[in-house]
Coordinates of C-alpha atoms in Angstrom, one line a residue:
M1 CA 93.6 15.2 -58.4
S2 CA 96.5 17.4 -59.4
E3 CA 95.9 21.1 -60.0
T4 CA 98.2 23.5 -61.9
A5 CA 99.8 26.5 -60.4
R6 CA 97.4 28.6 -62.5
E7 CA 94.3 26.8 -61.0
W8 CA 95.7 27.2 -57.5
A9 CA 96.3 30.9 -58.0
L10 CA 92.8 31.4 -59.4
T11 CA 91.3 29.5 -56.4
Q12 CA 93.3 31.6 -54.0
L13 CA 92.2 34.9 -55.7
A14 CA 88.6 33.8 -55.7
Q15 CA 88.8 33.1 -52.0
A16 CA 90.5 36.5 -51.4
E17 CA 87.8 38.2 -53.4
T18 CA 85.1 36.8 -51.1
R19 CA 87.0 37.9 -48.0
A20 CA 88.1 41.4 -49.1
L21 CA 86.4 44.1 -47.1
N22 CA 87.8 47.0 -49.0
P23 CA 86.1 47.7 -52.4
D24 CA 89.4 48.9 -53.9
A25 CA 91.1 45.7 -52.9
R26 CA 88.2 43.6 -54.2
E27 CA 88.5 45.4 -57.6
H28 CA 92.2 44.7 -57.8
I29 CA 91.6 41.0 -57.0
V30 CA 89.0 40.8 -59.7
A31 CA 91.3 42.4 -62.2
A32 CA 94.1 39.9 -61.2
R33 CA 91.8 37.0 -61.7
E34 CA 90.7 38.2 -65.1
A35 CA 94.2 38.9 -66.2
L36 CA 95.4 35.4 -65.0
A37 CA 92.4 33.7 -66.6
T38 CA 93.0 35.3 -70.0
T39 CA 96.8 34.9 -70.3
H40 CA 98.3 32.0 -72.1
S41 CA 100.9 30.0 -70.2
T42 CA 104.2 29.3 -71.8
P43 CA 104.9 25.6 -72.0
L44 CA 108.1 24.3 -70.4
V45 CA 110.8 22.8 -72.6
A46 CA 113.6 20.4 -71.7
C47 CA 117.3 20.8 -72.6
S48 CA 118.3 18.2 -75.1
Q49 CA 121.7 17.7 -73.4
C50 CA 120.9 17.6 -69.7
G51 CA 117.1 17.2 -69.5
R52 CA 116.6 20.3 -67.3
E53 CA 113.1 21.8 -67.8
G54 CA 112.2 25.5 -67.8
L55 CA 111.0 28.4 -69.8
P56 CA 112.3 28.4 -73.4
E57 CA 114.4 31.6 -73.0
R58 CA 115.9 30.3 -69.7
I59 CA 116.8 26.9 -71.1
A60 CA 118.4 28.6 -74.1
A61 CA 120.7 30.6 -71.8
H62 CA 121.4 28.0 -69.1
E63 CA 124.7 26.2 -68.6
C64 CA 124.4 22.4 -68.5
Q65 CA 125.9 20.8 -65.4

């Protein structure tokens, strides 16, 4: 089964939360998990000329090779 980078990051943060001993650190980890869980990911696009994939603003500015 393949997991996305977002799922991987959420898993890592969940594990970090259970292992954090410092309450302030745990609070920051929880905030990071919540922020990541509620943000929308930008889908990647492909360049019509070279096929390179990336974020829309980067593909618009890249130089085809």
